[in-house]
Tab-separated table of C-alpha atoms in Angstrom:
chain	number	residue	atom	x	y	z
F	1	MET	CA	106.526	101.852	80.951
F	2	HIS	CA	109.839	102.084	82.877
F	3	ARG	CA	109.684	105.329	82.862
F	4	ALA	CA	106.719	105.141	84.905
F	5	ALA	CA	108.024	102.905	87.185
F	6	TYR	CA	111.252	104.437	87.805
F	7	LEU	CA	108.710	107.644	89.570
F	8	PHE	CA	106.171	105.013	90.911
F	9	LEU	CA	109.084	103.041	93.301
F	10	LEU	CA	111.354	106.402	93.814
F	11	SER	CA	107.888	107.807	95.437
F	12	THR	CA	108.377	104.872	97.255
F	13	MET	CA	111.644	104.702	98.697
F	14	LEU	CA	110.915	108.269	99.384
F	15	LEU	CA	107.735	107.562	101.710
F	16	TRP	CA	109.130	104.746	103.492
F	17	GLY	CA	112.254	106.584	104.160
F	18	GLY	CA	109.709	108.888	106.003
F	19	ASN	CA	108.685	106.040	107.572
F	20	SER	CA	111.944	104.955	108.485
F	21	VAL	CA	112.849	109.176	110.245
F	22	ALA	CA	108.937	108.325	111.516
F	23	GLY	CA	110.066	105.257	113.392
F	24	LYS	CA	112.545	107.221	115.169
F	25	LEU	CA	110.618	109.337	116.298
F	26	ALA	CA	107.855	107.722	117.746
F	27	VAL	CA	109.472	106.184	120.344
F	28	GLY	CA	108.283	106.946	123.546
F	29	HIS	CA	105.674	108.349	121.785
F	30	VAL	CA	103.508	105.234	121.156
F	31	SER	CA	104.520	101.768	121.639
F	32	PRO	CA	105.557	99.791	118.853
F	33	MET	CA	102.446	97.173	118.692
F	34	THR	CA	100.088	100.109	119.107
F	35	LEU	CA	101.539	102.104	115.911
F	36	VAL	CA	101.333	99.115	113.754
F	37	PHE	CA	97.817	97.963	114.783
F	38	LEU	CA	96.447	102.127	114.212
F	39	ARG	CA	98.332	101.336	111.826
F	40	TRP	CA	96.401	99.383	109.585
F	41	VAL	CA	92.841	99.926	111.216
F	42	MET	CA	93.659	103.978	109.164
F	43	ALA	CA	94.839	102.147	106.987
F	44	VAL	CA	92.157	100.399	106.104
F	45	LEU	CA	89.504	102.656	106.711
F	46	ILE	CA	90.555	104.641	103.997
F	47	LEU	CA	91.013	101.870	101.733
F	48	LEU	CA	87.157	100.414	102.399
F	49	PRO	CA	85.237	103.799	99.887
F	50	ILE	CA	88.168	102.736	97.626
F	51	GLY	CA	88.181	99.313	97.523
F	52	TRP	CA	85.029	97.111	98.590
F	53	ARG	CA	83.188	97.971	95.875
F	54	THR	CA	85.559	95.886	93.647
F	55	LEU	CA	85.828	93.263	96.540
F	56	ARG	CA	82.719	91.891	95.946
F	57	GLU	CA	83.402	91.701	92.280
F	58	ASP	CA	86.909	90.083	92.741
F	59	TRP	CA	85.135	88.012	95.360
F	60	PRO	CA	85.522	84.465	93.772
F	61	GLU	CA	89.279	84.743	93.005
F	62	VAL	CA	89.700	86.558	96.682
F	63	ARG	CA	88.505	83.494	97.746
F	64	ARG	CA	90.466	81.447	95.408
F	65	HIS	CA	93.679	82.923	96.467
F	66	TRP	CA	93.047	83.854	100.361
F	67	ARG	CA	95.401	81.566	101.837
F	68	LEU	CA	98.338	84.093	100.166
F	69	LEU	CA	96.839	87.324	99.990
F	70	ALA	CA	96.722	86.249	103.947
F	71	GLY	CA	100.015	85.332	103.650
F	72	LEU	CA	101.152	88.674	101.591
F	73	GLY	CA	99.540	90.911	104.340
F	74	ALA	CA	101.348	89.233	107.662
F	75	CYS	CA	105.149	89.039	106.144
F	76	GLY	CA	104.736	91.942	103.959
F	77	PHE	CA	102.302	94.622	105.818
F	78	THR	CA	102.686	93.334	109.239
F	79	ILE	CA	105.289	91.058	110.686
F	80	PHE	CA	107.939	93.535	109.319
F	81	ASN	CA	106.700	96.972	110.530
F	82	VAL	CA	106.594	94.803	113.835
F	83	ILE	CA	109.746	94.042	113.758
F	84	PHE	CA	111.015	97.232	111.991
F	85	TYR	CA	109.654	99.238	114.922
F	86	THR	CA	110.631	97.189	117.634
F	87	ALA	CA	114.326	96.921	116.605
F	88	LEU	CA	114.735	100.588	116.944
F	89	ASN	CA	113.856	100.338	120.527
F	90	TYR	CA	117.263	97.791	120.675
F	91	THR	CA	119.551	99.194	118.298
F	92	THR	CA	121.062	102.215	115.954
F	93	ALA	CA	119.606	103.334	112.710
F	94	ILE	CA	122.679	102.743	111.750
F	95	ASN	CA	122.701	99.220	111.912
F	96	VAL	CA	119.073	98.812	110.812
F	97	SER	CA	120.032	100.917	107.635
F	98	ILE	CA	122.725	98.277	106.961
F	99	GLU	CA	120.594	95.530	107.653
F	100	GLN	CA	117.705	96.504	104.956
F	101	ALA	CA	120.463	96.587	102.131
F	102	ALA	CA	120.209	92.712	102.270
F	103	ILE	CA	116.406	92.862	100.866
F	104	PRO	CA	117.387	92.825	97.286
F	105	ILE	CA	120.003	90.191	97.775
F	106	VAL	CA	117.452	87.940	99.353
F	107	ILE	CA	114.655	89.086	96.265
F	108	ILE	CA	117.364	88.187	93.785
F	109	LEU	CA	118.406	84.495	95.471
F	110	ALA	CA	114.902	83.840	96.127
F	111	ASN	CA	114.000	84.247	92.552
F	112	PHE	CA	115.811	82.475	91.259
F	113	VAL	CA	115.794	79.521	93.979
F	114	LEU	CA	111.862	79.489	93.570
F	115	PHE	CA	111.766	80.774	89.674
F	116	ARG	CA	115.163	80.314	87.895
F	117	LEU	CA	115.083	83.663	87.772
F	118	ARG	CA	118.308	84.397	86.357
F	119	VAL	CA	120.491	87.939	87.310
F	120	GLN	CA	122.266	89.863	84.966
F	121	PRO	CA	126.967	90.601	85.792
F	122	LEU	CA	126.267	94.160	85.564
F	123	GLN	CA	122.915	93.383	88.061
F	124	ILE	CA	125.025	92.377	90.482
F	125	VAL	CA	127.624	95.233	89.918
F	126	GLY	CA	124.760	96.934	90.902
F	127	VAL	CA	123.662	95.442	93.600
F	128	VAL	CA	126.674	96.251	95.332
F	129	LEU	CA	127.386	99.747	94.747
F	130	THR	CA	124.354	100.119	96.561
F	131	ILE	CA	125.199	98.515	99.557
F	132	ALA	CA	128.105	99.753	98.919
F	133	GLY	CA	125.914	103.382	98.770
F	134	VAL	CA	124.475	102.053	102.039
F	135	ALA	CA	127.728	101.064	104.191
F	136	LEU	CA	128.717	104.837	103.293
F	137	THR	CA	125.777	106.617	105.024
F	138	ALA	CA	124.974	103.832	107.735
F	139	SER	CA	128.953	104.588	108.559
F	140	HIS	CA	128.556	108.049	108.765
F	141	GLY	CA	131.297	108.662	105.702
F	142	ASP	CA	133.732	106.352	107.585
F	143	LEU	CA	133.338	102.610	106.383
F	144	GLY	CA	135.636	101.500	109.246
F	145	GLN	CA	133.372	101.940	111.871
F	146	LEU	CA	131.495	99.354	110.517
F	147	LEU	CA	133.420	97.123	112.048
F	148	LYS	CA	132.940	98.010	115.364
F	149	LEU	CA	129.523	97.489	115.229
F	150	GLU	CA	127.830	95.260	118.440
F	151	LEU	CA	124.693	92.790	117.519
F	152	ASN	CA	122.083	92.687	119.980
F	153	PHE	CA	118.388	91.093	119.835
F	154	GLY	CA	117.031	94.560	117.182
F	155	ASP	CA	120.042	92.738	114.932
F	156	ALA	CA	118.769	89.579	115.474
F	157	ILE	CA	115.332	90.535	114.870
F	158	MET	CA	116.178	92.653	112.014
F	159	LEU	CA	117.023	89.613	109.746
F	160	VAL	CA	113.988	88.415	109.841
F	161	ALA	CA	111.958	91.567	109.134
F	162	VAL	CA	114.039	91.468	105.968
F	163	LEU	CA	113.309	87.498	105.214
F	164	CYS	CA	109.612	88.740	106.069
F	165	TYR	CA	109.938	91.611	103.622
F	166	SER	CA	111.780	90.021	100.227
F	167	LEU	CA	109.685	86.784	99.760
F	168	TYR	CA	106.400	89.869	100.612
F	169	SER	CA	108.130	90.742	96.840
F	170	VAL	CA	108.808	87.812	95.625
F	171	GLY	CA	104.882	86.322	96.669
F	172	LEU	CA	103.322	89.416	94.450
F	173	ARG	CA	104.890	87.617	91.320
F	174	LEU	CA	102.016	84.798	92.173
F	175	ARG	CA	99.272	87.732	92.507
F	176	PRO	CA	96.084	87.006	91.234
F	177	ALA	CA	94.441	89.051	88.654
F	178	ILE	CA	92.377	90.857	90.135
F	179	ARG	CA	91.718	94.936	90.716
F	180	TRP	CA	94.383	96.953	92.316
F	181	GLN	CA	91.837	98.029	94.782
F	182	SER	CA	90.400	94.821	95.421
F	183	PHE	CA	94.562	93.582	95.806
F	184	MET	CA	95.522	96.252	98.778
F	185	LEU	CA	92.151	96.322	100.912
F	186	ALA	CA	92.741	92.447	100.796
F	187	LEU	CA	96.493	92.534	102.088
F	188	SER	CA	95.275	96.084	104.713
F	189	ILE	CA	92.110	93.816	105.983
F	190	ALA	CA	94.654	90.436	106.342
F	191	ALA	CA	97.559	92.750	107.514
F	192	LEU	CA	95.109	94.741	110.463
F	193	LEU	CA	93.869	91.133	111.181
F	194	VAL	CA	97.225	89.504	112.230
F	195	SER	CA	98.570	92.634	114.180
F	196	LEU	CA	95.532	92.175	116.831
F	197	PRO	CA	97.271	89.381	118.366
F	198	PHE	CA	100.374	91.571	118.859
F	199	PHE	CA	98.219	94.654	120.385
F	200	VAL	CA	96.096	92.676	122.756
F	201	TRP	CA	99.841	91.065	124.157
F	202	GLU	CA	101.316	94.821	124.084
F	203	VAL	CA	97.715	95.970	125.873
F	204	ALA	CA	97.786	92.631	128.670
F	205	SER	CA	101.412	93.118	129.202
F	206	GLY	CA	101.364	96.390	130.593
F	207	ARG	CA	104.053	97.861	127.941
F	208	VAL	CA	101.383	100.392	125.388
F	209	ILE	CA	102.334	103.592	125.073
F	210	VAL	CA	98.668	105.465	124.653
F	211	PRO	CA	99.974	107.912	121.097
F	212	ASP	CA	100.391	111.390	122.806
F	213	ALA	CA	99.949	113.807	119.623
F	214	ARG	CA	103.026	113.614	117.891
F	215	GLY	CA	102.007	109.604	118.367
F	216	ARG	CA	98.379	109.939	116.604
F	217	ALA	CA	100.617	112.131	113.862
F	218	LEU	CA	103.215	109.829	113.309
F	219	THR	CA	100.418	106.918	112.427
F	220	LEU	CA	98.443	108.746	110.579
F	221	TYR	CA	101.106	109.796	108.247
F	222	THR	CA	102.224	105.687	108.550
F	223	ALA	CA	98.491	104.807	108.042
F	224	LEU	CA	98.305	107.328	104.311
F	225	GLY	CA	101.832	107.655	103.066
F	226	ALA	CA	104.006	105.094	104.509
F	227	SER	CA	101.398	101.929	104.194
F	228	VAL	CA	98.523	102.259	101.031
F	229	VAL	CA	100.337	105.063	99.149
F	230	SER	CA	103.632	103.413	99.026
F	231	GLN	CA	102.151	99.967	98.499
F	232	VAL	CA	100.376	101.157	95.783
F	233	LEU	CA	103.297	101.931	94.080
F	234	TYR	CA	105.415	99.763	95.035
F	235	ILE	CA	102.964	96.824	93.175
F	236	LYS	CA	103.376	99.014	90.331
F	237	GLY	CA	106.626	98.806	90.519
F	238	ASN	CA	106.997	95.611	90.666
F	239	GLU	CA	104.389	94.917	87.666
F	240	LEU	CA	106.391	96.458	86.087
F	241	ILE	CA	109.579	95.836	86.238
F	242	GLY	CA	109.786	92.950	88.438
F	243	ALA	CA	111.102	91.423	92.076
F	244	ASN	CA	114.795	92.008	91.281
F	245	ARG	CA	114.955	94.749	89.854
F	246	ALA	CA	112.290	96.964	92.260
F	247	GLY	CA	113.921	95.787	94.975
F	248	LEU	CA	117.326	97.236	94.026
F	249	PHE	CA	115.139	100.661	95.021
F	250	ILE	CA	114.937	99.611	98.610
F	251	ASN	CA	118.639	100.471	99.047
F	252	LEU	CA	117.001	104.108	98.657
F	253	VAL	CA	115.779	104.052	101.638
F	254	PRO	CA	118.559	105.029	104.300
F	255	ILE	CA	119.656	107.422	101.354
F	256	PHE	CA	115.603	108.678	101.281
F	257	GLY	CA	116.238	109.382	105.269
F	258	THR	CA	119.123	110.634	105.903
F	259	LEU	CA	118.041	113.482	103.802
F	260	LEU	CA	114.512	113.596	105.525
F	261	SER	CA	116.534	114.038	108.768
F	262	VAL	CA	118.824	116.332	107.626
F	263	LEU	CA	115.610	118.711	105.978
F	264	ILE	CA	113.245	117.647	109.684
F	265	VAL	CA	115.704	116.947	112.349
F	266	GLY	CA	117.463	119.516	110.854
F	267	GLU	CA	121.181	117.100	110.675
F	268	GLN	CA	123.682	118.611	108.916
F	269	PHE	CA	124.675	117.375	105.144
F	270	GLN	CA	127.557	116.213	104.456
F	271	ALA	CA	129.668	115.174	101.687
F	272	TYR	CA	129.934	111.752	102.371
F	273	GLN	CA	125.815	111.442	101.976
F	274	ALA	CA	126.362	113.707	98.361
F	275	PHE	CA	128.384	110.613	97.166
F	276	ALA	CA	126.790	107.680	98.163
F	277	LEU	CA	123.692	108.761	96.908
F	278	ALA	CA	125.330	108.875	93.755
F	279	LEU	CA	126.814	105.278	94.508
F	280	VAL	CA	123.020	104.231	95.374
F	281	LEU	CA	121.517	106.185	91.955
F	282	GLY	CA	124.522	104.619	89.687
F	283	GLY	CA	124.344	101.374	91.149
F	284	ILE	CA	120.493	101.471	90.610
F	285	ALA	CA	120.956	102.677	87.470
F	286	LEU	CA	123.731	100.232	86.318
F	287	ALA	CA	120.943	97.456	86.982
F	288	GLU	CA	118.330	98.989	84.865
F	289	TYR	CA	120.835	99.219	82.016
F	290	SER	CA	121.482	95.619	82.712
F	291	GLY	CA	117.837	94.691	83.096
F	292	SER	CA	115.802	96.089	80.885
F	293	ARG	CA	118.580	95.018	77.640
F	294	ALA	CA	117.826	91.408	79.187
F	295	ALA	CA	114.368	92.377	79.019
F	296	LEU	CA	114.422	93.482	76.043
F	297	GLN	CA	116.449	90.240	74.515
F	298	THR	CA	113.897	87.555	75.768
F	299	GLY	CA	110.747	89.894	75.009
């Protein structure tokens, strides 16, 4: 069970690392709100033939929990990505990487406040190690550079995005008893509806950038890889090992984003990046060891 969860979550973080690269490459080729709107248009079109039949069969449960499903789709799928792509226009990828590292911490705190889920001491050590790895990556091997970072509008709104995705991850614990096809389609439809006003605003304000060839390719990737496939895998991973433990894998996103930048953009792979990857993987392994032992003792 745990091996399957690890495979699901590692694949998710690799796809999300690609989404970080896609977000950087999309600047100037498709505007943020247009990217989010088209992303969920495509995702719904992909999911409709997969989930329409199960959604009809699960409709009584979907209708009973529509507020929860709408909230999850809005927070985790739309608002997070609207802010994420917008923030990249105002702040650096370094800052965004550091700020994303707060997601596992917020998940742990929210789970404690809402559900009284306690965290093991070794899990805390694991979180610290993964954040150290992210900070090392974000500072390009010089942690002193972190003291020189300046916070701006992009950083401020990115903190809201962190809160949104953390609440989404914790909210998965309340998922109704419906099949994953119905769940994903319902959340994607909610995400599409919530993204529509942002798109209309962007068009009305004259800020829309119609996607060119690169913009269309990046939009397709975000719809298929970073929306449909990755979200299904993330939900499955959460089901198997819980939000606290699954959330820690999110710190792999900037690491994978850096590695993909090396492969796609042609940046040089540095020794500090290898050390940072070892820290993140070591922190996850330590936290997982502690979490799995605790689960066995309480199971």
